[in-house]
mmCIF file of C-alpha atoms and ligand atoms in Angstrom:
data_model
loop_
_atom_site.group_PDB
_atom_site.id
_atom_site.type_symbol
_atom_site.label_atom_id
_atom_site.label_comp_id
_atom_site.label_asym_id
_atom_site.label_seq_id
_atom_site.Cartn_x
_atom_site.Cartn_y
_atom_site.Cartn_z
ATOM 1 C CA MET A 1424 0.002 0.006 0.000
ATOM 2 C CA LEU A 1425 1.016 3.579 -0.610
ATOM 3 C CA GLU A 1426 1.215 4.236 3.155
ATOM 4 C CA ASP A 1427 3.747 1.428 3.537
ATOM 5 C CA VAL A 1428 6.035 2.819 0.886
ATOM 6 C CA LEU A 1429 5.904 6.629 0.928
ATOM 7 C CA PRO A 1430 7.305 7.140 4.455
ATOM 8 C CA LEU A 1431 10.300 4.978 3.601
ATOM 9 C CA LEU A 1432 10.975 6.951 0.444
ATOM 10 C CA LEU A 1433 10.911 10.160 2.486
ATOM 11 C CA GLU A 1434 13.074 8.779 5.272
ATOM 12 C CA LYS A 1435 15.891 6.937 3.450
ATOM 13 C CA THR A 1436 18.782 8.444 1.498
ATOM 14 C CA ARG A 1437 20.429 6.130 -1.024
ATOM 15 C CA PHE A 1438 18.173 4.646 -3.684
ATOM 16 C CA LEU A 1439 18.486 2.248 -6.564
ATOM 17 C CA ILE A 1440 15.581 2.083 -9.002
ATOM 18 C CA THR A 1441 15.426 -0.743 -11.511
ATOM 19 C CA THR A 1442 12.914 -2.304 -13.882
ATOM 20 C CA HIS A 1443 12.343 -5.199 -16.257
ATOM 21 C CA VAL A 1444 14.302 -6.501 -19.230
ATOM 22 C CA ARG A 1445 13.549 -4.933 -22.599
ATOM 23 C CA PRO A 1446 12.107 -1.903 -20.801
ATOM 24 C CA ASP A 1447 9.016 -0.256 -22.301
ATOM 25 C CA GLY A 1448 7.470 3.171 -21.884
ATOM 26 C CA ASP A 1449 5.852 2.377 -18.551
ATOM 27 C CA ALA A 1450 9.045 0.859 -17.173
ATOM 28 C CA VAL A 1451 11.292 3.759 -18.159
ATOM 29 C CA GLY A 1452 8.722 6.496 -17.548
ATOM 30 C CA SER A 1453 7.974 5.183 -14.056
ATOM 31 C CA GLN A 1454 11.643 4.698 -13.226
ATOM 32 C CA LEU A 1455 12.516 8.167 -14.418
ATOM 33 C CA ALA A 1456 9.601 9.937 -12.720
ATOM 34 C CA LEU A 1457 10.328 8.255 -9.404
ATOM 35 C CA GLY A 1458 14.046 8.996 -9.774
ATOM 36 C CA LEU A 1459 13.450 12.668 -10.554
ATOM 37 C CA PHE A 1460 11.003 12.962 -7.642
ATOM 38 C CA LEU A 1461 13.489 11.446 -5.191
ATOM 39 C CA GLN A 1462 16.257 13.717 -6.511
ATOM 40 C CA LYS A 1463 14.026 16.724 -5.901
ATOM 41 C CA LEU A 1464 13.753 15.551 -2.318
ATOM 42 C CA GLY A 1465 17.567 15.661 -2.135
ATOM 43 C CA LYS A 1466 18.060 11.902 -2.275
ATOM 44 C CA GLN A 1467 20.914 10.019 -3.899
ATOM 45 C CA VAL A 1468 19.485 8.016 -6.801
ATOM 46 C CA ALA A 1469 20.898 5.518 -9.286
ATOM 47 C CA MET A 1470 18.814 3.971 -12.041
ATOM 48 C CA ILE A 1471 20.353 0.775 -13.401
ATOM 49 C CA ASN A 1472 18.798 -1.822 -15.721
ATOM 50 C CA THR A 1473 19.833 -5.071 -17.366
ATOM 51 C CA ASP A 1474 18.944 -3.844 -20.861
ATOM 52 C CA PRO A 1475 19.511 -0.539 -22.680
ATOM 53 C CA LEU A 1476 16.596 1.724 -23.574
ATOM 54 C CA PRO A 1477 14.855 1.128 -26.876
ATOM 55 C CA GLY A 1478 15.382 3.880 -29.465
ATOM 56 C CA ASN A 1479 11.871 5.299 -29.063
ATOM 57 C CA LEU A 1480 12.417 6.200 -25.393
ATOM 58 C CA ASP A 1481 15.805 7.880 -25.508
ATOM 59 C CA TRP A 1482 14.306 11.370 -25.909
ATOM 60 C CA MET A 1483 12.683 11.491 -22.489
ATOM 61 C CA PRO A 1484 14.004 14.275 -20.273
ATOM 62 C CA GLY A 1485 16.487 12.835 -17.783
ATOM 63 C CA VAL A 1486 17.177 9.471 -19.482
ATOM 64 C CA GLU A 1487 20.951 10.179 -19.546
ATOM 65 C CA ALA A 1488 20.945 9.188 -15.879
ATOM 66 C CA ILE A 1489 19.697 5.650 -16.599
ATOM 67 C CA GLU A 1490 22.595 3.171 -16.704
ATOM 68 C CA VAL A 1491 22.942 -0.317 -18.098
ATOM 69 C CA PHE A 1492 24.444 -2.770 -15.640
ATOM 70 C CA ASN A 1493 28.019 -3.428 -16.724
ATOM 71 C CA GLY A 1494 29.347 -5.218 -13.664
ATOM 72 C CA ALA A 1495 31.657 -2.339 -12.712
ATOM 73 C CA LEU A 1496 32.798 -2.219 -9.099
ATOM 74 C CA ALA A 1497 31.133 1.179 -8.624
ATOM 75 C CA GLN A 1498 27.742 -0.268 -9.613
ATOM 76 C CA HIS A 1499 28.183 -3.317 -7.394
ATOM 77 C CA GLU A 1500 29.141 -1.109 -4.475
ATOM 78 C CA TYR A 1501 26.235 1.240 -5.023
ATOM 79 C CA ILE A 1502 23.684 -1.595 -5.245
ATOM 80 C CA GLY A 1503 25.178 -3.387 -2.260
ATOM 81 C CA GLY A 1504 25.225 -0.214 -0.162
ATOM 82 C CA ALA A 1505 21.863 1.264 -1.128
ATOM 83 C CA ASP A 1506 19.295 1.864 1.626
ATOM 84 C CA VAL A 1507 16.421 1.010 -0.669
ATOM 85 C CA ILE A 1508 15.974 -0.777 -3.960
ATOM 86 C CA VAL A 1509 12.754 0.095 -5.740
ATOM 87 C CA VAL A 1510 11.621 -2.289 -8.452
ATOM 88 C CA VAL A 1511 9.090 -0.689 -10.790
ATOM 89 C CA ASP A 1512 6.847 -2.334 -13.376
ATOM 90 C CA ALA A 1513 8.086 -5.888 -12.695
ATOM 91 C CA ASN A 1514 7.230 -8.142 -9.794
ATOM 92 C CA ALA A 1515 9.458 -11.173 -10.314
ATOM 93 C CA LEU A 1516 13.224 -11.534 -9.927
ATOM 94 C CA ASP A 1517 13.684 -13.139 -13.333
ATOM 95 C CA ARG A 1518 11.994 -10.154 -14.992
ATOM 96 C CA LEU A 1519 14.915 -7.973 -13.876
ATOM 97 C CA GLY A 1520 17.146 -9.881 -16.234
ATOM 98 C CA ARG A 1521 20.274 -11.891 -15.894
ATOM 99 C CA LYS A 1522 22.488 -8.952 -14.943
ATOM 100 C CA MET A 1523 20.418 -7.179 -12.302
ATOM 101 C CA ALA A 1524 18.658 -10.119 -10.625
ATOM 102 C CA LYS A 1525 21.627 -11.282 -8.585
ATOM 103 C CA PRO A 1526 22.949 -7.952 -7.270
ATOM 104 C CA VAL A 1527 19.399 -6.908 -6.342
ATOM 105 C CA LYS A 1528 18.705 -10.159 -4.542
ATOM 106 C CA ASN A 1529 22.059 -10.088 -2.698
ATOM 107 C CA SER A 1530 21.856 -6.448 -1.614
ATOM 108 C CA GLY A 1531 21.110 -5.706 2.012
ATOM 109 C CA ALA A 1532 18.842 -2.841 0.929
ATOM 110 C CA LEU A 1533 15.134 -2.732 1.756
ATOM 111 C CA LYS A 1534 13.281 -3.938 -1.329
ATOM 112 C CA ILE A 1535 10.221 -2.029 -2.429
ATOM 113 C CA LEU A 1536 7.851 -3.043 -5.214
ATOM 114 C CA ILE A 1537 5.780 -0.520 -7.156
ATOM 115 C CA ASP A 1538 3.897 -2.377 -9.851
ATOM 116 C CA HIS A 1539 0.633 -3.378 -11.535
ATOM 117 C CA HIS A 1540 1.220 -6.990 -12.644
ATOM 118 C CA THR A 1541 -0.660 -9.935 -11.158
ATOM 119 C CA GLU A 1542 0.731 -12.163 -8.384
ATOM 120 C CA PRO A 1543 3.855 -10.404 -7.101
ATOM 121 C CA GLU A 1544 6.671 -12.499 -5.701
ATOM 122 C CA THR A 1545 7.018 -12.410 -1.942
ATOM 123 C CA TRP A 1546 10.642 -11.283 -1.422
ATOM 124 C CA PHE A 1547 9.782 -7.571 -1.288
ATOM 125 C CA ASP A 1548 9.863 -5.861 2.116
ATOM 126 C CA ARG A 1549 7.165 -3.358 1.147
ATOM 127 C CA THR A 1550 4.810 -3.193 -1.804
ATOM 128 C CA PHE A 1551 2.609 -0.652 -3.468
ATOM 129 C CA ALA A 1552 1.003 -2.883 -6.083
ATOM 130 C CA ARG A 1553 -2.406 -2.830 -7.697
ATOM 131 C CA ASP A 1554 -3.102 -5.078 -10.651
ATOM 132 C CA THR A 1555 -6.108 -3.036 -11.746
ATOM 133 C CA ALA A 1556 -3.930 0.050 -12.301
ATOM 134 C CA SER A 1557 -3.525 1.016 -15.964
ATOM 135 C CA SER A 1558 0.210 1.347 -15.544
ATOM 136 C CA THR A 1559 2.946 1.667 -12.982
ATOM 137 C CA GLY A 1560 3.044 5.335 -14.038
ATOM 138 C CA GLU A 1561 -0.431 5.775 -12.556
ATOM 139 C CA LEU A 1562 0.851 4.469 -9.199
ATOM 140 C CA ILE A 1563 3.882 6.758 -9.275
ATOM 141 C CA HIS A 1564 1.562 9.696 -9.934
ATOM 142 C CA GLU A 1565 -0.510 8.686 -6.927
ATOM 143 C CA LEU A 1566 2.598 8.448 -4.778
ATOM 144 C CA ILE A 1567 4.057 11.821 -5.747
ATOM 145 C CA THR A 1568 0.638 13.464 -5.453
ATOM 146 C CA ALA A 1569 0.176 12.069 -1.943
ATOM 147 C CA HIS A 1570 3.381 13.813 -0.905
ATOM 148 C CA ASP A 1571 3.368 17.046 -2.917
ATOM 149 C CA PRO A 1572 1.698 17.395 -6.330
ATOM 150 C CA ASP A 1573 3.653 20.600 -6.984
ATOM 151 C CA LEU A 1574 6.794 18.535 -7.412
ATOM 152 C CA ILE A 1575 5.429 17.301 -10.743
ATOM 153 C CA ASP A 1576 7.373 19.383 -13.248
ATOM 154 C CA GLU A 1577 7.621 19.041 -17.018
ATOM 155 C CA ALA A 1578 10.153 16.169 -16.926
ATOM 156 C CA ILE A 1579 8.184 14.127 -14.396
ATOM 157 C CA ALA A 1580 4.886 14.863 -16.163
ATOM 158 C CA THR A 1581 6.332 13.839 -19.527
ATOM 159 C CA ALA A 1582 7.725 10.593 -18.123
ATOM 160 C CA LEU A 1583 4.416 9.688 -16.467
ATOM 161 C CA TYR A 1584 2.366 10.714 -19.487
ATOM 162 C CA ALA A 1585 4.523 8.479 -21.704
ATOM 163 C CA ALA A 1586 4.219 5.647 -19.167
ATOM 164 C CA ILE A 1587 0.423 5.778 -19.071
ATOM 165 C CA LEU A 1588 0.081 6.363 -22.800
ATOM 166 C CA THR A 1589 2.137 3.315 -23.736
ATOM 167 C CA ASP A 1590 0.642 0.931 -21.179
ATOM 168 C CA THR A 1591 -2.946 1.832 -22.066
ATOM 169 C CA GLY A 1592 -2.374 1.435 -25.820
ATOM 170 C CA SER A 1593 -2.980 5.172 -26.162
ATOM 171 C CA PHE A 1594 -5.875 5.228 -23.694
ATOM 172 C CA ARG A 1595 -7.929 2.384 -25.162
ATOM 173 C CA TYR A 1596 -7.527 -0.663 -22.907
ATOM 174 C CA SER A 1597 -10.102 -1.799 -20.354
ATOM 175 C CA SER A 1598 -7.854 -0.434 -17.586
ATOM 176 C CA VAL A 1599 -8.700 3.109 -18.702
ATOM 177 C CA THR A 1600 -11.109 4.773 -16.291
ATOM 178 C CA PRO A 1601 -12.254 8.336 -15.668
ATOM 179 C CA ALA A 1602 -9.586 8.430 -12.956
ATOM 180 C CA VAL A 1603 -6.902 7.640 -15.524
ATOM 181 C CA HIS A 1604 -8.072 10.529 -17.694
ATOM 182 C CA ARG A 1605 -8.039 12.835 -14.645
ATOM 183 C CA ILE A 1606 -4.435 11.844 -13.969
ATOM 184 C CA VAL A 1607 -3.550 12.510 -17.588
ATOM 185 C CA ALA A 1608 -5.294 15.890 -17.451
ATOM 186 C CA ASP A 1609 -3.268 16.745 -14.344
ATOM 187 C CA LEU A 1610 -0.042 15.720 -16.113
ATOM 188 C CA LEU A 1611 -0.844 17.809 -19.188
ATOM 189 C CA GLU A 1612 -1.619 20.824 -17.007
ATOM 190 C CA ARG A 1613 1.529 20.540 -14.946
ATOM 191 C CA GLY A 1614 3.871 19.519 -17.752
ATOM 192 C CA SER A 1615 2.435 21.503 -20.664
ATOM 193 C CA MET A 1616 3.817 18.927 -23.078
ATOM 194 C CA ALA A 1617 2.201 18.558 -26.495
ATOM 195 C CA PRO A 1618 0.484 15.168 -27.019
ATOM 196 C CA PRO A 1619 1.306 15.020 -30.746
ATOM 197 C CA ALA A 1620 5.012 15.529 -30.012
ATOM 198 C CA VAL A 1621 5.057 12.773 -27.381
ATOM 199 C CA HIS A 1622 3.149 10.433 -29.665
ATOM 200 C CA ALA A 1623 5.480 11.157 -32.583
ATOM 201 C CA ALA A 1624 8.553 10.564 -30.425
ATOM 202 C CA LEU A 1625 7.168 7.228 -29.220
ATOM 203 C CA TYR A 1626 5.590 5.858 -32.375
ATOM 204 C CA GLU A 1627 6.678 7.761 -35.471
ATOM 205 C CA THR A 1628 10.420 7.263 -35.594
ATOM 206 C CA ARG A 1629 10.395 3.915 -37.382
ATOM 207 C CA ASN A 1630 12.791 2.992 -40.171
ATOM 208 C CA PRO A 1631 11.926 1.313 -43.498
ATOM 209 C CA GLU A 1632 13.185 -2.046 -42.136
ATOM 210 C CA TRP A 1633 10.382 -1.911 -39.593
ATOM 211 C CA VAL A 1634 7.719 -1.567 -42.299
ATOM 212 C CA ARG A 1635 9.280 -4.416 -44.337
ATOM 213 C CA LEU A 1636 9.369 -6.645 -41.285
ATOM 214 C CA LEU A 1637 5.735 -5.811 -40.543
ATOM 215 C CA ALA A 1638 4.756 -6.813 -44.081
ATOM 216 C CA LEU A 1639 6.499 -10.200 -43.826
ATOM 217 C CA VAL A 1640 5.147 -10.914 -40.350
ATOM 218 C CA LEU A 1641 1.568 -10.003 -41.275
ATOM 219 C CA ASP A 1642 1.869 -12.534 -44.061
ATOM 220 C CA THR A 1643 2.164 -15.296 -41.448
ATOM 221 C CA LEU A 1644 -1.276 -14.579 -39.969
ATOM 222 C CA THR A 1645 -3.115 -17.766 -39.083
ATOM 223 C CA LEU A 1646 -6.580 -18.117 -37.565
ATOM 224 C CA ARG A 1647 -7.547 -21.090 -35.414
ATOM 225 C CA TYR A 1648 -10.448 -22.253 -33.269
ATOM 226 C CA ASP A 1649 -13.225 -20.827 -35.416
ATOM 227 C CA GLY A 1650 -11.443 -17.531 -35.696
ATOM 228 C CA ARG A 1651 -11.240 -16.978 -31.957
ATOM 229 C CA LEU A 1652 -7.444 -17.210 -31.938
ATOM 230 C CA SER A 1653 -4.951 -15.627 -34.293
ATOM 231 C CA TYR A 1654 -1.209 -15.914 -34.369
ATOM 232 C CA LEU A 1655 1.778 -14.372 -36.094
ATOM 233 C CA VAL A 1656 5.289 -15.733 -36.387
ATOM 234 C CA VAL A 1657 8.599 -13.864 -36.447
ATOM 235 C CA THR A 1658 11.503 -16.048 -37.548
ATOM 236 C CA ARG A 1659 15.201 -15.288 -37.199
ATOM 237 C CA ARG A 1660 15.387 -15.472 -40.943
ATOM 238 C CA VAL A 1661 12.860 -12.700 -41.446
ATOM 239 C CA LEU A 1662 14.694 -10.520 -38.928
ATOM 240 C CA GLU A 1663 17.978 -11.122 -40.697
ATOM 241 C CA GLU A 1664 16.478 -10.475 -44.127
ATOM 242 C CA THR A 1665 14.961 -7.182 -43.166
ATOM 243 C CA GLY A 1666 17.773 -6.047 -40.879
ATOM 244 C CA ALA A 1667 15.176 -5.426 -38.164
ATOM 245 C CA THR A 1668 15.484 -6.425 -34.492
ATOM 246 C CA THR A 1669 13.096 -8.213 -32.135
ATOM 247 C CA GLU A 1670 12.480 -4.811 -30.567
ATOM 248 C CA ASP A 1671 10.857 -3.806 -33.860
ATOM 249 C CA THR A 1672 8.088 -6.390 -33.363
ATOM 250 C CA GLU A 1673 6.616 -4.441 -30.422
ATOM 251 C CA GLY A 1674 2.946 -3.883 -31.147
ATOM 252 C CA PHE A 1675 2.647 -6.295 -34.093
ATOM 253 C CA VAL A 1676 0.418 -8.626 -32.068
ATOM 254 C CA GLY A 1677 -2.229 -5.888 -32.053
ATOM 255 C CA TYR A 1678 -2.939 -6.548 -35.741
ATOM 256 C CA GLY A 1679 -3.965 -10.102 -34.894
ATOM 257 C CA LEU A 1680 -6.261 -8.839 -32.190
ATOM 258 C CA ALA A 1681 -7.804 -6.241 -34.513
ATOM 259 C CA ILE A 1682 -9.724 -8.961 -36.358
ATOM 260 C CA GLU A 1683 -13.398 -9.182 -35.460
ATOM 261 C CA GLY A 1684 -14.150 -12.329 -33.493
ATOM 262 C CA VAL A 1685 -10.561 -12.876 -32.397
ATOM 263 C CA GLU A 1686 -10.384 -13.137 -28.616
ATOM 264 C CA VAL A 1687 -6.745 -14.085 -28.277
ATOM 265 C CA ALA A 1688 -3.828 -13.040 -30.454
ATOM 266 C CA LEU A 1689 -0.375 -14.555 -30.121
ATOM 267 C CA ILE A 1690 2.948 -13.700 -31.633
ATOM 268 C CA PHE A 1691 5.790 -16.198 -31.576
ATOM 269 C CA THR A 1692 9.260 -14.706 -31.952
ATOM 270 C CA GLU A 1693 12.270 -16.853 -32.584
ATOM 271 C CA THR A 1694 15.304 -15.553 -30.675
ATOM 272 C CA LEU A 1695 18.922 -16.646 -30.482
ATOM 273 C CA ARG A 1696 18.295 -18.843 -27.448
ATOM 274 C CA GLY A 1697 14.653 -19.795 -27.756
ATOM 275 C CA THR A 1698 11.176 -18.479 -28.409
ATOM 276 C CA LYS A 1699 9.275 -15.533 -26.993
ATOM 277 C CA VAL A 1700 5.489 -15.644 -26.941
ATOM 278 C CA SER A 1701 3.288 -12.610 -26.453
ATOM 279 C CA PHE A 1702 -0.334 -13.213 -25.463
ATOM 280 C CA ARG A 1703 -3.001 -10.549 -25.960
ATOM 281 C CA SER A 1704 -6.746 -10.832 -25.450
ATOM 282 C CA LYS A 1705 -9.905 -8.816 -25.523
ATOM 283 C CA GLY A 1706 -12.772 -8.657 -23.061
ATOM 284 C CA GLU A 1707 -13.350 -11.439 -20.583
ATOM 285 C CA THR A 1708 -10.981 -13.926 -22.175
ATOM 286 C CA TYR A 1709 -7.875 -13.715 -20.019
ATOM 287 C CA VAL A 1710 -4.385 -14.871 -20.864
ATOM 288 C CA HIS A 1711 -2.305 -14.404 -17.692
ATOM 289 C CA ASP A 1712 -2.951 -17.951 -16.428
ATOM 290 C CA TRP A 1713 -2.064 -19.273 -19.836
ATOM 291 C CA ALA A 1714 1.270 -17.452 -19.890
ATOM 292 C CA ARG A 1715 1.888 -18.497 -16.307
ATOM 293 C CA ALA A 1716 1.348 -22.148 -17.235
ATOM 294 C CA PHE A 1717 4.494 -21.762 -19.331
ATOM 295 C CA GLY A 1718 6.514 -19.935 -16.677
ATOM 296 C CA GLY A 1719 5.561 -16.433 -17.840
ATOM 297 C CA GLY A 1720 3.075 -13.913 -16.543
ATOM 298 C CA GLY A 1721 1.770 -10.395 -16.957
ATOM 299 C CA HIS A 1722 -1.719 -8.944 -17.019
ATOM 300 C CA ARG A 1723 -5.138 -10.448 -17.677
ATOM 301 C CA ASN A 1724 -5.247 -9.161 -21.248
ATOM 302 C CA ALA A 1725 -1.506 -8.899 -21.985
ATOM 303 C CA SER A 1726 1.053 -11.459 -20.952
ATOM 304 C CA GLY A 1727 4.219 -13.078 -22.132
ATOM 305 C CA ALA A 1728 6.392 -16.136 -21.677
ATOM 306 C CA TYR A 1729 9.830 -17.179 -22.794
ATOM 307 C CA PHE A 1730 10.832 -20.703 -23.806
ATOM 308 C CA THR A 1731 14.362 -22.007 -24.306
ATOM 309 C CA ARG A 1732 12.971 -24.296 -26.990
ATOM 310 C CA PRO A 1733 12.662 -24.138 -30.779
ATOM 311 C CA LEU A 1734 9.943 -22.099 -32.420
ATOM 312 C CA ASN A 1735 7.962 -24.941 -34.031
ATOM 313 C CA GLU A 1736 7.742 -26.917 -30.785
ATOM 314 C CA VAL A 1737 6.586 -23.888 -28.872
ATOM 315 C CA ILE A 1738 3.908 -23.040 -31.430
ATOM 316 C CA ASP A 1739 2.661 -26.627 -31.241
ATOM 317 C CA ASP A 1740 2.524 -26.704 -27.459
ATOM 318 C CA VAL A 1741 0.940 -23.319 -26.941
ATOM 319 C CA LEU A 1742 -1.759 -23.954 -29.572
ATOM 320 C CA ALA A 1743 -2.452 -27.403 -28.174
ATOM 321 C CA SER A 1744 -3.155 -25.831 -24.781
ATOM 322 C CA ALA A 1745 -5.491 -23.177 -26.221
ATOM 323 C CA PRO A 1746 -8.849 -24.910 -25.646
ATOM 324 C CA ARG A 1747 -8.716 -24.606 -21.842
ATOM 325 C CA TYR A 1748 -7.972 -20.908 -22.016
ATOM 326 C CA LEU A 1749 -10.575 -20.250 -24.688
ATOM 327 C CA GLY A 1750 -13.113 -21.999 -22.478
ATOM 328 C CA LEU A 1751 -13.409 -24.937 -24.874
ATOM 329 C CA SER A 1752 -13.562 -28.534 -23.802
ATOM 330 C CA ASP A 1753 -10.256 -30.381 -24.248
ATOM 331 C CA SER A 1754 -12.111 -33.418 -25.469
ATOM 332 C CA ASP A 1755 -14.134 -31.711 -28.175
ATOM 333 C CA PRO A 1756 -12.775 -33.233 -31.399
ATOM 334 C CA ASP A 1757 -13.519 -30.041 -33.320
ATOM 335 C CA ASN A 1758 -11.205 -28.224 -30.989
ATOM 336 C CA ASP A 1759 -8.235 -30.459 -31.295
ATOM 337 C CA GLY A 1760 -5.330 -28.182 -30.514
ATOM 338 C CA THR A 1761 -2.695 -30.052 -32.503
ATOM 339 C CA LEU A 1762 -1.650 -28.719 -35.881
ATOM 340 C CA SER A 1763 -3.670 -29.873 -38.862
ATOM 341 C CA PRO A 1764 -1.584 -31.291 -41.746
ATOM 342 C CA GLU A 1765 -2.191 -28.031 -43.674
ATOM 343 C CA ASP A 1766 -1.007 -25.911 -40.758
ATOM 344 C CA ALA A 1767 2.016 -28.116 -40.233
ATOM 345 C CA ALA A 1768 2.952 -27.834 -43.905
ATOM 346 C CA TYR A 1769 2.395 -24.091 -43.802
ATOM 347 C CA LEU A 1770 4.533 -23.756 -40.725
ATOM 348 C CA SER A 1771 7.391 -25.662 -42.270
ATOM 349 C CA THR A 1772 7.339 -23.490 -45.389
ATOM 350 C CA LEU A 1773 7.286 -20.507 -43.101
ATOM 351 C CA LEU A 1774 10.322 -21.730 -41.263
ATOM 352 C CA ASP A 1775 12.184 -22.189 -44.549
ATOM 353 C CA MET A 1776 10.784 -19.082 -46.088
ATOM 354 C CA LYS A 1777 13.089 -17.515 -48.638
ATOM 355 C CA SER A 1778 13.170 -13.800 -49.129
ATOM 356 C CA GLN A 1779 9.846 -12.620 -50.497
ATOM 357 C CA ARG A 1780 11.266 -9.409 -51.847
HETATM 358 P P1 5GP B 2133 5.080 -8.482 -24.004
HETATM 359 O O1 5GP B 2133 4.278 -9.537 -24.661
HETATM 360 O O2 5GP B 2133 4.784 -7.136 -24.563
HETATM 361 O O3 5GP B 2133 6.540 -8.795 -23.924
HETATM 362 O O4 5GP B 2133 4.624 -8.451 -22.498
HETATM 363 C C1 5GP B 2133 3.285 -8.303 -22.112
HETATM 364 C C2 5GP B 2133 3.194 -8.375 -20.626
HETATM 365 O O5 5GP B 2133 3.563 -9.673 -20.187
HETATM 366 C C3 5GP B 2133 4.131 -7.416 -19.936
HETATM 367 O O6 5GP B 2133 3.390 -6.724 -18.974
HETATM 368 C C4 5GP B 2133 5.170 -8.253 -19.252
HETATM 369 O O7 5GP B 2133 5.365 -7.840 -17.963
HETATM 370 C C5 5GP B 2133 4.601 -9.634 -19.245
HETATM 371 N N1 5GP B 2133 5.634 -10.572 -19.687
HETATM 372 C C6 5GP B 2133 6.199 -10.652 -20.905
HETATM 373 N N2 5GP B 2133 7.116 -11.643 -20.965
HETATM 374 C C7 5GP B 2133 7.138 -12.207 -19.740
HETATM 375 C C8 5GP B 2133 7.887 -13.278 -19.151
HETATM 376 O O8 5GP B 2133 8.727 -13.927 -19.783
HETATM 377 N N3 5GP B 2133 7.628 -13.544 -17.825
HETATM 378 C C9 5GP B 2133 6.690 -12.857 -17.115
HETATM 379 N N4 5GP B 2133 6.512 -13.183 -15.827
HETATM 380 N N5 5GP B 2133 5.984 -11.850 -17.641
HETATM 381 C C10 5GP B 2133 6.182 -11.522 -18.914
HETATM 382 MN MN1 MN B 2134 3.520 -1.594 -17.045
#
């Protein structure tokens, strides 16, 4: 709860703020806003992550202060000697990534969680977590406002606005309430930033490779289970051919979900070491338990899981498990989750796909 966390933030001196791997707008915006707030209170603050910022977030005011963990003695010493470690927008140790997980776990600092994912791990000393919040940015706004709303300046407002904007899919997900719009109104008043400029910085700085990748990935669209499930596939080959990166696939899954009648959209991404699966759903069909069944997690309508297994096996397994999560009976022969011969043939051509250009 907020009351468990705020007094500690006011009392302690040396802070580390960290967030999840492949940080997104909510992760970075929340980290930055909290960091800037604590600095305004005269605190010592370091912000260190496992992964670097994606290119569409490097414009945010104050991002120069965010470091990537490089194992340097100075970073180890800071993390080990911090009074408080605040983890934002991630509630599980493995979400912090290979580099940060260990130093965070081993530090003698008090561990605070500020987050909106379901089922937080239990190693935190204090938590301010609400899984119905639109974003972690919303919680940071609540926290700063409870202390002194006048501390929200343009940089903090911009960071929080970007956090809420990205995690609500530009204010369209079911987590968006009148309260969220009131927070956003407050941020626009205090920060005076221009929404078109923030939107352009976040979403309109793509390169041609991104568009080519999108074209090839959209071509993999497959519908299953009477059109209630759609999936897209991103192979290493297609990434290599287009010169794009896995980071460029952010948001692609939304195209699968845009189809009428689709309740769940998946995107399978082949990586160097395995396969990443993103789960998205609409309405009352939830995907967090599904992702969790494979060691992942997230939100009811947006989750993810990572497999250290080959793409084709993962596609097979995840699709085979679909009936339970679509509310279908496992034994219904029409809902057999295994690949049909046509789908299997299609998948193998996909995996061998030569350049289509
Ligand atoms: P995305 O599909 O965009 O990577 O992630 C969607 C949501 O699922 C995010 O909120 C993220 O926290 C969560 N998520 C993604 N991948 C994983 C994972 O491997 N493990 C867990 N626990 N959550 C994940
Ligand atoms: Mn978030």
